[in-house]
Amino acid sequence: MHIEIQRNADISLTKQIYHSILDHIRSDLLEEDLQLPSVRELSKQIGVSLVTVVKAYQKLEQEGYITSVQGKGTFIRKTNIKEAEKKEGAISYDWQLSIQDYLPRSQFARFHQVPEKIHLSSSMIDPGLLPNRYLEQEIHKMLSENPKVLSQYGEIQGDKELRQAMVEYLKRMDVPTTPDNILVTSGSQQGIDLVARTFVGPGDVVVMEAPTYPGAIDVFRGRGATILTVPVDSDGMRVDLLQNLCDKYKPKIIYTVPTFHNPTGAVMPTKRRRQILEIAKSTQCLVIEDDPCSEIYFERKPPASMISLDQDGHVIYLKGLSKILAPGCRIGILAASGSIFKRLLAAKANADLGSPLLTQKAIIPFITSKRMMDHLKKLRTALKIRRDVVLEILSQHSPKEVSWFVPKGGLNVWLTLPFWLNTDHLLLEAKNEQITFLPGSTCFPTNQENHYLRISFSYMNEPQLEQGVKTICNILQLAIDSKIKQDSSPYF
Ligand code: PMP
């Protein structure tokens, strides 16, 4: 079992061990009946005293997560699981946990699945705001009229009718495409992966915003890329810092979320979009324009997409439908041109021979009808109300040391805390209250910064948001107060 200890953190070593084991249990990495290392083994492995480990084990035992059997050892025992259900002689897979992986952020996604009461960590849309019933009816209708949809491969590039429908849909958003330069992907996550596996190899340079979308970081890391970062301000990526970086390191890819940037919510003005395209042209690199939610604006429509400003085929545009329609359908599109497109199409064939036809067909009637635009209008209204609840609670209850960016669209509010606060640790406190948020550290590709956090307002309803954000404010206030008390103590 791999337990990471931070020695100069504010949180005690016992607590760190306790929380680390608890997180492993809750995310199902430690299975029922698995034997934990002995106190002696663990203290040696992570370099802490025996007492520190004993205390952590005692707390876990008191709370019913583990049990010590004299002469045998300490075993995982999930609460609510009866003694009688335990199997004798369960195999220990502990060795598997000692194998390091290179996807730390991807692992974090497992924690989203923990049934917390108030989820403010993942920017999914509240299912009640999506047209599930309508899609369900379409699926029924399609299956009864055309059951062959289940027994056929679709086109690798994606269903032609859907590509045509997406062209019309994107036209309304000033994204110029044709059915021939659209590739249907399994969500935009697959779009990022296809670009990475096609154009990025070990040691190639990729430029990303800092902070950025965590799901993209691990994809490029997984390819062995060297990631360089450019900070983000209220207008998105700091283009003034980009030129030098590109001149010096010649990146293969610049990855950006220019509209309602994840996690900060910033919108990049047209001037910067054009500057990035100029830089891409001068360094002959590709730009991934990731656009999960430009439809979700609360004031005016965001500026034109980068792909619409691109004359030379540098931009690979990704539009996911998860934030606006149906994440369960796993549909997104990638738009690119020339040989870049052809090579991505080949990568899609290697990856999965095409996305499932059933879900592609199911969404066509909705996105081609007037319902789609009506739905988006309602979605914007509902999410604006939720954003405003979060902003209101923050302005009433957050400590004065905390600041945030007011997003004019998207799904998240990004909070900046005093630099000495570590939101990885505060998350543990929040989880004790059955609340999650996204700690900022997951969004930084290189130098991890720990004093940020992201609150997503898209999944919970207003009362849950109110309760969750108030509790987070409380946790922040307590952490700040205790630091102030400590600093003013005569012993420090
Ligand atoms: N890009 C960004 C910026 C995202 O926020 C997300 C989802 N949170 C994705 C890509 C992946 O979304 P999907 O694959 O569901 O389209």
Short mmCIF file of C-alpha atoms and ligand atoms in Angstrom, two decimals:
data_model
loop_
_atom_site.label_atom_id
_atom_site.label_comp_id
_atom_site.label_asym_id
_atom_site.label_seq_id
_atom_site.Cartn_x
_atom_site.Cartn_y
_atom_site.Cartn_z
CA MET A 1 0.00 0.00 0.00
CA HIS A 2 1.41 3.37 -0.99
CA ILE A 3 0.90 6.05 1.68
CA GLU A 4 2.30 9.47 0.96
CA ILE A 5 3.30 11.52 3.97
CA GLN A 6 3.95 15.26 3.96
CA ARG A 7 6.19 16.02 6.89
CA ASN A 8 5.86 19.77 6.97
CA ALA A 9 2.11 19.78 6.50
CA ASP A 10 -0.19 21.31 9.11
CA ILE A 11 -2.04 18.04 9.54
CA SER A 12 -0.61 15.43 11.96
CA LEU A 13 1.10 12.29 10.63
CA THR A 14 -1.45 10.11 12.41
CA LYS A 15 -4.27 11.93 10.69
CA GLN A 16 -2.55 11.66 7.30
CA ILE A 17 -2.17 7.89 7.69
CA TYR A 18 -5.74 7.56 8.92
CA HIS A 19 -7.16 9.55 6.00
CA SER A 20 -5.00 7.87 3.42
CA ILE A 21 -6.15 4.39 4.52
CA LEU A 22 -9.73 5.59 4.75
CA ASP A 23 -9.59 7.03 1.21
CA HIS A 24 -8.19 3.73 -0.04
CA ILE A 25 -11.04 1.86 1.67
CA ARG A 26 -13.75 4.18 0.41
CA SER A 27 -12.52 4.12 -3.15
CA ASP A 28 -12.46 0.31 -3.04
CA LEU A 29 -8.72 0.00 -3.51
CA LEU A 30 -8.57 -1.90 -0.24
CA GLU A 31 -10.99 -4.75 -0.34
CA GLU A 32 -12.83 -6.44 2.45
CA ASP A 33 -10.61 -8.82 4.46
CA LEU A 34 -7.38 -7.49 2.99
CA GLN A 35 -4.58 -7.66 5.53
CA LEU A 36 -2.93 -4.34 6.33
CA PRO A 37 0.81 -4.15 6.96
CA SER A 38 1.71 -4.64 10.60
CA VAL A 39 2.32 -1.53 12.68
CA ARG A 40 6.05 -2.25 12.57
CA GLU A 41 6.10 -2.76 8.79
CA LEU A 42 4.15 0.39 8.05
CA SER A 43 6.15 2.57 10.43
CA LYS A 44 9.34 1.36 8.76
CA GLN A 45 7.93 1.74 5.25
CA ILE A 46 6.90 5.37 5.66
CA GLY A 47 9.44 6.37 8.28
CA VAL A 48 7.22 7.31 11.20
CA SER A 49 7.13 6.15 14.81
CA LEU A 50 5.27 3.03 15.93
CA VAL A 51 2.99 5.19 18.09
CA THR A 52 1.92 7.26 15.09
CA VAL A 53 0.77 4.17 13.21
CA VAL A 54 -0.82 2.62 16.30
CA LYS A 55 -2.91 5.75 16.83
CA ALA A 56 -4.07 5.79 13.20
CA TYR A 57 -4.99 2.09 13.35
CA GLN A 58 -6.78 2.59 16.68
CA LYS A 59 -8.93 5.34 15.22
CA LEU A 60 -9.79 3.27 12.18
CA GLU A 61 -10.64 0.33 14.42
CA GLN A 62 -12.83 2.44 16.70
CA GLU A 63 -14.75 3.60 13.65
CA GLY A 64 -15.19 0.05 12.42
CA TYR A 65 -13.06 0.24 9.26
CA ILE A 66 -10.46 -2.28 10.33
CA THR A 67 -10.20 -5.04 12.86
CA SER A 68 -7.19 -6.52 14.65
CA VAL A 69 -7.17 -10.22 15.28
CA GLN A 70 -4.62 -11.23 17.88
CA GLY A 71 -1.84 -13.34 16.42
CA LYS A 72 -3.18 -12.88 12.88
CA GLY A 73 -2.98 -9.21 11.99
CA THR A 74 -5.10 -6.22 11.02
CA PHE A 75 -7.79 -6.56 8.36
CA ILE A 76 -10.08 -4.29 6.38
CA ARG A 77 -13.58 -4.45 7.71
CA LYS A 78 -16.01 -2.11 6.02
CA THR A 79 -18.67 -0.79 8.33
CA ASN A 80 -22.06 -2.37 7.90
CA ILE A 81 -20.51 -5.56 6.64
CA LYS A 82 -21.30 -8.36 9.03
CA GLU A 83 -18.60 -10.51 10.59
CA ALA A 84 -20.38 -13.54 9.23
CA GLU A 85 -19.88 -12.41 5.65
CA LYS A 86 -16.11 -12.51 5.94
CA LYS A 87 -14.37 -15.06 3.82
CA GLU A 88 -11.67 -17.27 5.28
CA GLY A 89 -8.22 -17.10 3.75
CA ALA A 90 -8.81 -14.21 1.34
CA ILE A 91 -5.94 -13.63 -1.06
CA SER A 92 -3.86 -10.53 -0.34
CA TYR A 93 -3.38 -8.33 -3.37
CA ASP A 94 -1.39 -5.82 -1.39
CA TRP A 95 1.59 -6.22 -3.73
CA GLN A 96 -0.49 -4.62 -6.50
CA LEU A 97 -0.74 -1.41 -4.53
CA SER A 98 3.03 -1.11 -4.34
CA ILE A 99 3.18 -0.83 -8.15
CA GLN A 100 3.33 2.83 -8.98
CA ASP A 101 1.14 4.27 -11.71
CA TYR A 102 1.59 7.52 -13.58
CA LEU A 103 -1.97 8.75 -13.50
CA PRO A 104 -2.45 10.31 -10.07
CA ARG A 105 -5.25 12.60 -11.19
CA SER A 106 -7.16 9.83 -12.91
CA GLN A 107 -7.17 8.00 -9.60
CA PHE A 108 -8.82 11.04 -8.09
CA ALA A 109 -11.87 10.41 -10.27
CA ARG A 110 -12.56 7.31 -8.20
CA PHE A 111 -13.12 9.49 -5.18
CA HIS A 112 -15.91 11.28 -7.01
CA GLN A 113 -17.76 8.02 -6.92
CA VAL A 114 -17.73 7.95 -3.14
CA PRO A 115 -21.34 8.59 -2.15
CA GLU A 116 -20.82 11.96 -0.51
CA LYS A 117 -23.89 13.91 0.40
CA ILE A 118 -22.88 17.09 -1.38
CA HIS A 119 -20.77 16.80 -4.50
CA LEU A 120 -19.12 20.07 -5.40
CA SER A 121 -16.09 18.41 -6.93
CA SER A 122 -17.14 17.24 -10.34
CA SER A 123 -18.60 19.50 -12.96
CA MET A 124 -21.32 17.13 -14.08
CA ILE A 125 -24.77 18.48 -14.82
CA ASP A 126 -27.63 17.68 -12.46
CA PRO A 127 -29.46 14.89 -14.36
CA GLY A 128 -32.72 16.70 -13.59
CA LEU A 129 -31.59 19.47 -15.96
CA LEU A 130 -31.02 17.15 -18.91
CA PRO A 131 -33.62 15.78 -21.38
CA ASN A 132 -33.41 12.14 -20.23
CA ARG A 133 -37.04 11.24 -20.86
CA TYR A 134 -36.98 12.54 -24.38
CA LEU A 135 -33.80 10.63 -25.23
CA GLU A 136 -35.20 7.50 -23.63
CA GLN A 137 -38.26 7.69 -25.91
CA GLU A 138 -36.03 8.23 -28.93
CA ILE A 139 -33.99 5.15 -28.05
CA HIS A 140 -37.16 3.04 -27.71
CA LYS A 141 -38.53 4.34 -30.97
CA MET A 142 -35.31 3.79 -32.83
CA LEU A 143 -34.86 0.27 -31.54
CA SER A 144 -38.36 -0.76 -32.48
CA GLU A 145 -38.12 0.82 -35.94
CA ASN A 146 -34.54 -0.16 -36.66
CA PRO A 147 -33.26 -2.96 -34.38
CA LYS A 148 -30.37 -3.51 -36.81
CA VAL A 149 -28.68 -0.54 -35.22
CA LEU A 150 -27.45 -3.01 -32.61
CA SER A 151 -26.04 -5.50 -35.08
CA GLN A 152 -24.05 -3.13 -37.25
CA TYR A 153 -20.80 -1.26 -37.07
CA GLY A 154 -21.28 2.39 -37.77
CA GLU A 155 -18.85 4.43 -39.81
CA ILE A 156 -15.50 4.89 -38.04
CA GLN A 157 -15.76 8.62 -38.62
CA GLY A 158 -19.19 8.67 -36.99
CA ASP A 159 -22.74 8.42 -38.27
CA LYS A 160 -23.16 10.64 -41.34
CA GLU A 161 -26.52 11.96 -40.26
CA LEU A 162 -25.11 12.94 -36.86
CA ARG A 163 -22.12 14.65 -38.44
CA GLN A 164 -24.50 16.64 -40.66
CA ALA A 165 -26.61 17.53 -37.61
CA MET A 166 -23.51 18.66 -35.73
CA VAL A 167 -22.47 20.89 -38.63
CA GLU A 168 -25.82 22.70 -38.40
CA TYR A 169 -25.64 22.89 -34.61
CA LEU A 170 -22.09 24.24 -34.61
CA LYS A 171 -22.92 26.79 -37.30
CA ARG A 172 -25.18 28.52 -34.79
CA MET A 173 -22.19 28.81 -32.50
CA ASP A 174 -19.91 30.26 -35.18
CA VAL A 175 -17.94 27.05 -35.48
CA PRO A 176 -17.47 26.38 -39.19
CA THR A 177 -17.27 22.67 -40.04
CA THR A 178 -18.33 20.23 -42.75
CA PRO A 179 -19.50 16.62 -42.32
CA ASP A 180 -16.17 15.52 -43.83
CA ASN A 181 -13.99 17.23 -41.27
CA ILE A 182 -15.94 16.05 -38.23
CA LEU A 183 -15.02 12.91 -36.31
CA VAL A 184 -17.44 11.59 -33.70
CA THR A 185 -15.58 10.64 -30.52
CA SER A 186 -16.48 9.01 -27.22
CA GLY A 187 -16.68 12.34 -25.44
CA SER A 188 -14.10 15.07 -25.84
CA GLN A 189 -11.87 13.10 -23.47
CA GLN A 190 -11.28 10.68 -26.33
CA GLY A 191 -10.59 13.64 -28.61
CA ILE A 192 -7.73 14.72 -26.34
CA ASP A 193 -6.45 11.17 -26.20
CA LEU A 194 -6.55 10.71 -29.99
CA VAL A 195 -4.56 13.89 -30.56
CA ALA A 196 -2.03 12.88 -27.89
CA ARG A 197 -1.53 9.35 -29.18
CA THR A 198 -1.24 10.59 -32.77
CA PHE A 199 1.05 13.57 -32.35
CA VAL A 200 2.79 13.37 -28.97
CA GLY A 201 5.64 11.01 -28.16
CA PRO A 202 8.06 10.77 -25.24
CA GLY A 203 9.88 14.04 -24.64
CA ASP A 204 7.71 16.10 -27.00
CA VAL A 205 6.71 19.44 -25.53
CA VAL A 206 3.08 20.23 -24.79
CA VAL A 207 2.03 23.64 -23.51
CA MET A 208 -0.90 23.78 -21.10
CA GLU A 209 -2.59 26.45 -19.05
CA ALA A 210 -1.87 26.43 -15.31
CA PRO A 211 -4.31 25.60 -13.87
CA THR A 212 -6.03 23.41 -16.42
CA TYR A 213 -8.45 20.52 -16.86
CA PRO A 214 -6.95 17.59 -14.86
CA GLY A 215 -8.20 14.95 -17.31
CA ALA A 216 -5.96 16.37 -20.03
CA ILE A 217 -2.83 16.46 -17.88
CA ASP A 218 -2.65 12.73 -17.35
CA VAL A 219 -3.28 12.02 -21.03
CA PHE A 220 -0.19 13.99 -22.07
CA ARG A 221 1.79 12.67 -19.11
CA GLY A 222 0.84 9.16 -20.16
CA ARG A 223 2.46 9.83 -23.54
CA GLY A 224 5.70 10.83 -21.83
CA ALA A 225 5.36 14.47 -22.89
CA THR A 226 7.31 17.29 -21.32
CA ILE A 227 4.62 19.65 -20.10
CA LEU A 228 5.31 23.37 -19.94
CA THR A 229 2.77 25.70 -18.42
CA VAL A 230 1.53 29.22 -18.99
CA PRO A 231 -0.38 30.92 -16.17
CA VAL A 232 -3.98 31.99 -16.58
CA ASP A 233 -5.39 35.41 -15.71
CA SER A 234 -8.93 36.74 -16.03
CA ASP A 235 -8.54 36.67 -19.84
CA GLY A 236 -7.30 33.09 -19.96
CA MET A 237 -3.84 31.96 -21.04
CA ARG A 238 -1.13 34.65 -20.61
CA VAL A 239 -0.20 34.97 -24.26
CA ASP A 240 2.56 37.45 -23.44
CA LEU A 241 4.46 34.54 -21.88
CA LEU A 242 3.64 32.06 -24.61
CA GLN A 243 5.73 33.43 -27.46
CA ASN A 244 9.10 33.06 -25.71
CA LEU A 245 8.21 29.62 -24.49
CA CYS A 246 7.27 28.47 -27.98
CA ASP A 247 10.34 30.07 -29.60
CA LYS A 248 12.59 28.29 -27.14
CA TYR A 249 10.96 24.88 -26.77
CA LYS A 250 9.04 24.35 -30.05
CA PRO A 251 5.98 22.59 -28.63
CA LYS A 252 4.01 20.08 -30.67
CA ILE A 253 0.71 21.08 -29.06
CA ILE A 254 -0.83 24.00 -27.21
CA TYR A 255 -3.83 22.77 -25.23
CA THR A 256 -6.34 25.44 -24.21
CA VAL A 257 -9.88 25.81 -22.91
CA PRO A 258 -10.47 29.38 -24.11
CA THR A 259 -14.16 29.65 -23.28
CA PHE A 260 -15.25 29.28 -19.65
CA HIS A 261 -11.89 27.86 -18.84
CA ASN A 262 -11.85 24.84 -16.58
CA PRO A 263 -11.24 25.42 -13.69
CA THR A 264 -11.14 29.25 -13.51
CA GLY A 265 -14.10 30.16 -15.74
CA ALA A 266 -12.04 32.78 -17.65
CA VAL A 267 -12.99 33.70 -21.22
CA MET A 268 -10.21 34.49 -23.65
CA PRO A 269 -10.87 37.62 -25.74
CA THR A 270 -10.61 37.48 -29.51
CA LYS A 271 -7.31 39.35 -29.56
CA ARG A 272 -5.58 36.67 -27.49
CA ARG A 273 -7.17 33.91 -29.56
CA ARG A 274 -5.66 35.47 -32.68
CA GLN A 275 -2.28 35.89 -30.99
CA ILE A 276 -2.18 32.21 -30.09
CA LEU A 277 -2.95 31.32 -33.69
CA GLU A 278 -0.10 33.56 -34.87
CA ILE A 279 2.27 31.87 -32.44
CA ALA A 280 1.09 28.43 -33.56
CA LYS A 281 1.70 29.44 -37.15
CA SER A 282 5.17 30.77 -36.48
CA THR A 283 6.18 27.65 -34.53
CA GLN A 284 4.23 25.20 -36.71
CA CYS A 285 2.41 23.63 -33.81
CA LEU A 286 -1.14 22.42 -33.29
CA VAL A 287 -3.68 24.01 -30.99
CA ILE A 288 -6.32 21.94 -29.21
CA GLU A 289 -9.34 24.15 -28.58
CA ASP A 290 -11.33 22.23 -25.97
CA ASP A 291 -14.88 23.56 -25.75
CA PRO A 292 -17.05 21.66 -23.27
CA CYS A 293 -19.52 24.41 -22.45
CA SER A 294 -19.45 27.62 -24.50
CA GLU A 295 -23.27 27.28 -24.75
CA ILE A 296 -23.53 27.88 -21.00
CA TYR A 297 -23.14 31.65 -20.87
CA PHE A 298 -24.89 33.84 -18.31
CA GLU A 299 -24.37 37.25 -19.87
CA ARG A 300 -23.43 37.73 -23.47
CA LYS A 301 -22.37 35.08 -25.94
CA PRO A 302 -18.63 34.33 -25.75
CA PRO A 303 -16.28 35.38 -28.57
CA ALA A 304 -15.97 33.37 -31.77
CA SER A 305 -14.20 30.04 -31.53
CA MET A 306 -10.50 29.81 -32.35
CA ILE A 307 -11.20 27.38 -35.17
CA SER A 308 -13.34 30.03 -36.86
CA LEU A 309 -10.33 32.40 -36.86
CA ASP A 310 -7.91 29.78 -38.09
CA GLN A 311 -6.85 30.10 -41.75
CA ASP A 312 -4.18 27.42 -41.85
CA GLY A 313 -5.51 24.31 -40.16
CA HIS A 314 -3.67 24.64 -36.86
CA VAL A 315 -6.71 24.17 -34.63
CA ILE A 316 -8.20 20.86 -33.57
CA TYR A 317 -11.56 21.74 -32.11
CA LEU A 318 -13.26 19.52 -29.51
CA LYS A 319 -16.93 19.80 -28.60
CA GLY A 320 -18.23 17.45 -25.94
CA LEU A 321 -21.95 16.97 -25.46
CA SER A 322 -21.65 15.84 -21.84
CA LYS A 323 -22.26 19.25 -20.29
CA ILE A 324 -25.23 20.11 -22.42
CA LEU A 325 -27.02 16.93 -23.34
CA ALA A 326 -26.16 13.47 -22.13
CA PRO A 327 -22.83 12.41 -20.59
CA GLY A 328 -24.04 8.81 -20.58
CA CYS A 329 -24.21 8.79 -24.39
CA ARG A 330 -20.44 9.49 -24.47
CA ILE A 331 -20.56 11.64 -27.56
CA GLY A 332 -18.33 14.46 -28.62
CA ILE A 333 -16.91 15.64 -31.90
CA LEU A 334 -13.48 16.58 -33.10
CA ALA A 335 -13.09 18.97 -36.04
CA ALA A 336 -9.82 19.39 -37.89
CA SER A 337 -8.60 19.70 -41.45
CA GLY A 338 -6.17 18.31 -44.02
CA SER A 339 -3.82 15.49 -43.19
CA ILE A 340 -4.16 16.23 -39.49
CA PHE A 341 -7.77 15.10 -39.73
CA LYS A 342 -6.91 11.98 -41.73
CA ARG A 343 -4.33 10.88 -39.16
CA LEU A 344 -6.79 11.40 -36.33
CA LEU A 345 -9.34 9.30 -38.17
CA ALA A 346 -6.80 6.48 -38.35
CA ALA A 347 -6.19 6.83 -34.62
CA LYS A 348 -9.91 6.53 -33.98
CA ALA A 349 -9.96 3.29 -35.97
CA ASN A 350 -7.11 1.96 -33.83
CA ALA A 351 -8.84 3.01 -30.65
CA ASP A 352 -12.35 1.56 -31.07
CA LEU A 353 -13.45 1.27 -34.74
CA GLY A 354 -16.05 3.95 -34.14
CA SER A 355 -18.36 5.16 -31.37
CA PRO A 356 -21.56 3.21 -30.56
CA LEU A 357 -24.18 3.72 -33.22
CA LEU A 358 -27.09 3.47 -30.79
CA THR A 359 -26.30 6.64 -28.86
CA GLN A 360 -25.23 8.53 -31.97
CA LYS A 361 -28.57 7.85 -33.61
CA ALA A 362 -30.50 8.53 -30.41
CA ILE A 363 -29.44 12.15 -30.07
CA ILE A 364 -30.02 13.24 -33.67
CA PRO A 365 -33.76 14.03 -33.38
CA PHE A 366 -33.12 16.17 -30.30
CA ILE A 367 -30.24 18.23 -31.58
CA THR A 368 -31.95 18.87 -34.92
CA SER A 369 -35.19 20.03 -33.29
CA LYS A 370 -36.11 23.36 -31.77
CA ARG A 371 -36.07 21.58 -28.42
CA MET A 372 -32.29 21.74 -28.30
CA MET A 373 -32.20 25.53 -28.29
CA ASP A 374 -35.08 25.74 -25.80
CA HIS A 375 -33.31 23.26 -23.57
CA LEU A 376 -30.06 25.26 -23.68
CA LYS A 377 -31.94 28.40 -22.74
CA LYS A 378 -33.44 26.68 -19.69
CA LEU A 379 -30.11 25.15 -18.77
CA ARG A 380 -28.43 28.56 -18.80
CA THR A 381 -31.17 30.00 -16.59
CA ALA A 382 -30.99 27.14 -14.08
CA LEU A 383 -27.21 27.20 -13.87
CA LYS A 384 -27.07 30.96 -13.52
CA ILE A 385 -29.35 30.71 -10.49
CA ARG A 386 -27.06 28.07 -9.01
CA ARG A 387 -23.96 30.13 -9.71
CA ASP A 388 -25.58 33.11 -8.00
CA VAL A 389 -26.39 31.03 -4.91
CA VAL A 390 -22.73 30.07 -4.63
CA LEU A 391 -21.54 33.65 -5.11
CA GLU A 392 -24.05 34.94 -2.57
CA ILE A 393 -23.01 32.41 0.09
CA LEU A 394 -19.35 33.11 -0.59
CA SER A 395 -19.84 36.84 -0.24
CA GLN A 396 -21.72 36.36 3.04
CA HIS A 397 -19.69 33.60 4.68
CA SER A 398 -16.23 33.23 3.20
CA PRO A 399 -13.24 34.48 5.21
CA LYS A 400 -11.94 37.85 4.02
CA GLU A 401 -8.63 36.21 3.04
CA VAL A 402 -10.38 34.21 0.31
CA SER A 403 -11.04 35.59 -3.18
CA TRP A 404 -12.71 34.17 -6.27
CA PHE A 405 -13.32 34.82 -9.90
CA VAL A 406 -16.93 35.51 -10.96
CA PRO A 407 -17.57 33.16 -13.90
CA LYS A 408 -19.75 34.55 -16.66
CA GLY A 409 -20.61 31.06 -17.76
CA GLY A 410 -19.53 27.47 -17.34
CA LEU A 411 -19.90 25.29 -14.29
CA ASN A 412 -17.31 26.28 -11.71
CA VAL A 413 -16.13 28.91 -9.25
CA TRP A 414 -12.38 29.02 -8.60
CA LEU A 415 -11.28 30.14 -5.14
CA THR A 416 -7.87 31.49 -4.16
CA LEU A 417 -6.88 31.00 -0.52
CA PRO A 418 -3.91 32.29 1.46
CA PHE A 419 -0.81 30.50 0.10
CA TRP A 420 -0.19 28.63 3.38
CA LEU A 421 -3.51 26.79 3.23
CA ASN A 422 -3.44 23.36 1.64
CA THR A 423 -6.73 22.33 0.06
CA ASP A 424 -5.64 18.67 -0.21
CA HIS A 425 -5.87 18.63 3.56
CA LEU A 426 -9.02 20.71 3.76
CA LEU A 427 -10.68 18.20 1.45
CA LEU A 428 -10.27 15.58 4.15
CA GLU A 429 -12.09 17.87 6.57
CA ALA A 430 -14.82 18.46 4.00
CA LYS A 431 -15.20 14.73 3.41
CA ASN A 432 -15.82 14.28 7.13
CA GLU A 433 -18.84 16.52 6.53
CA GLN A 434 -19.73 14.42 3.46
CA ILE A 435 -18.86 17.23 1.08
CA THR A 436 -16.37 17.20 -1.78
CA PHE A 437 -14.71 19.96 -3.78
CA LEU A 438 -11.85 19.75 -6.27
CA PRO A 439 -8.51 20.63 -4.64
CA GLY A 440 -6.55 23.00 -6.87
CA SER A 441 -3.44 20.79 -6.84
CA THR A 442 -5.07 18.38 -9.31
CA CYS A 443 -5.30 21.18 -11.90
CA PHE A 444 -1.59 22.09 -12.01
CA PRO A 445 0.42 20.04 -14.49
CA THR A 446 3.87 20.80 -13.09
CA ASN A 447 4.51 22.81 -9.92
CA GLN A 448 1.58 21.83 -7.77
CA GLU A 449 -0.09 24.72 -6.07
CA ASN A 450 -2.19 23.79 -3.10
CA HIS A 451 -3.98 26.99 -2.14
CA TYR A 452 -6.81 26.88 -4.66
CA LEU A 453 -10.05 24.99 -4.84
CA ARG A 454 -12.83 24.56 -7.37
CA ILE A 455 -16.50 24.50 -6.50
CA SER A 456 -18.78 23.10 -9.20
CA PHE A 457 -22.30 24.45 -9.05
CA SER A 458 -23.79 22.31 -11.82
CA TYR A 459 -24.60 19.07 -10.04
CA MET A 460 -26.30 20.03 -6.80
CA ASN A 461 -29.55 21.92 -6.29
CA GLU A 462 -29.79 25.28 -4.54
CA PRO A 463 -30.32 24.08 -0.94
CA GLN A 464 -27.46 21.59 -1.30
CA LEU A 465 -25.22 24.29 -2.75
CA GLU A 466 -26.12 26.61 0.08
CA GLN A 467 -25.33 24.01 2.73
CA GLY A 468 -22.17 22.79 0.99
CA VAL A 469 -20.65 26.21 0.36
CA LYS A 470 -21.47 27.38 3.89
CA THR A 471 -19.70 24.32 5.30
CA ILE A 472 -16.67 24.92 3.08
CA CYS A 473 -16.57 28.55 4.25
CA ASN A 474 -16.66 27.29 7.84
CA ILE A 475 -13.81 24.88 7.23
CA LEU A 476 -11.77 27.68 5.64
CA GLN A 477 -12.53 30.06 8.51
CA LEU A 478 -11.51 27.48 11.12
CA ALA A 479 -8.26 26.74 9.28
CA ILE A 480 -7.43 30.45 9.01
CA ASP A 481 -8.33 31.12 12.66
CA SER A 482 -6.22 28.26 13.91
CA LYS A 483 -3.23 29.49 11.91
CA ILE A 484 -3.66 33.01 13.27
CA LYS A 485 -3.88 31.60 16.80
CA GLN A 486 -0.77 29.51 16.24
CA ASP A 487 1.19 32.47 14.83
CA SER A 488 0.32 34.65 17.80
CA SER A 489 1.22 31.95 20.34
CA PRO A 490 4.29 32.88 22.47
CA TYR A 491 5.78 29.44 21.65
CA PHE A 492 6.22 30.24 17.94
N1 PMP B 1 -12.48 18.78 -21.46
C1 PMP B 1 -12.85 19.54 -20.42
C2 PMP B 1 -12.31 20.92 -20.29
C3 PMP B 1 -13.75 19.02 -19.46
O1 PMP B 1 -14.11 19.79 -18.44
C4 PMP B 1 -14.23 17.71 -19.63
C5 PMP B 1 -15.18 17.08 -18.63
N2 PMP B 1 -15.20 17.58 -17.38
C6 PMP B 1 -13.81 16.97 -20.72
C7 PMP B 1 -12.94 17.54 -21.63
C8 PMP B 1 -14.29 15.56 -20.96
O2 PMP B 1 -15.65 15.53 -21.19
P1 PMP B 1 -16.40 14.44 -22.07
O3 PMP B 1 -15.41 13.38 -22.46
O4 PMP B 1 -17.48 13.91 -21.19
O5 PMP B 1 -16.91 15.17 -23.26
#
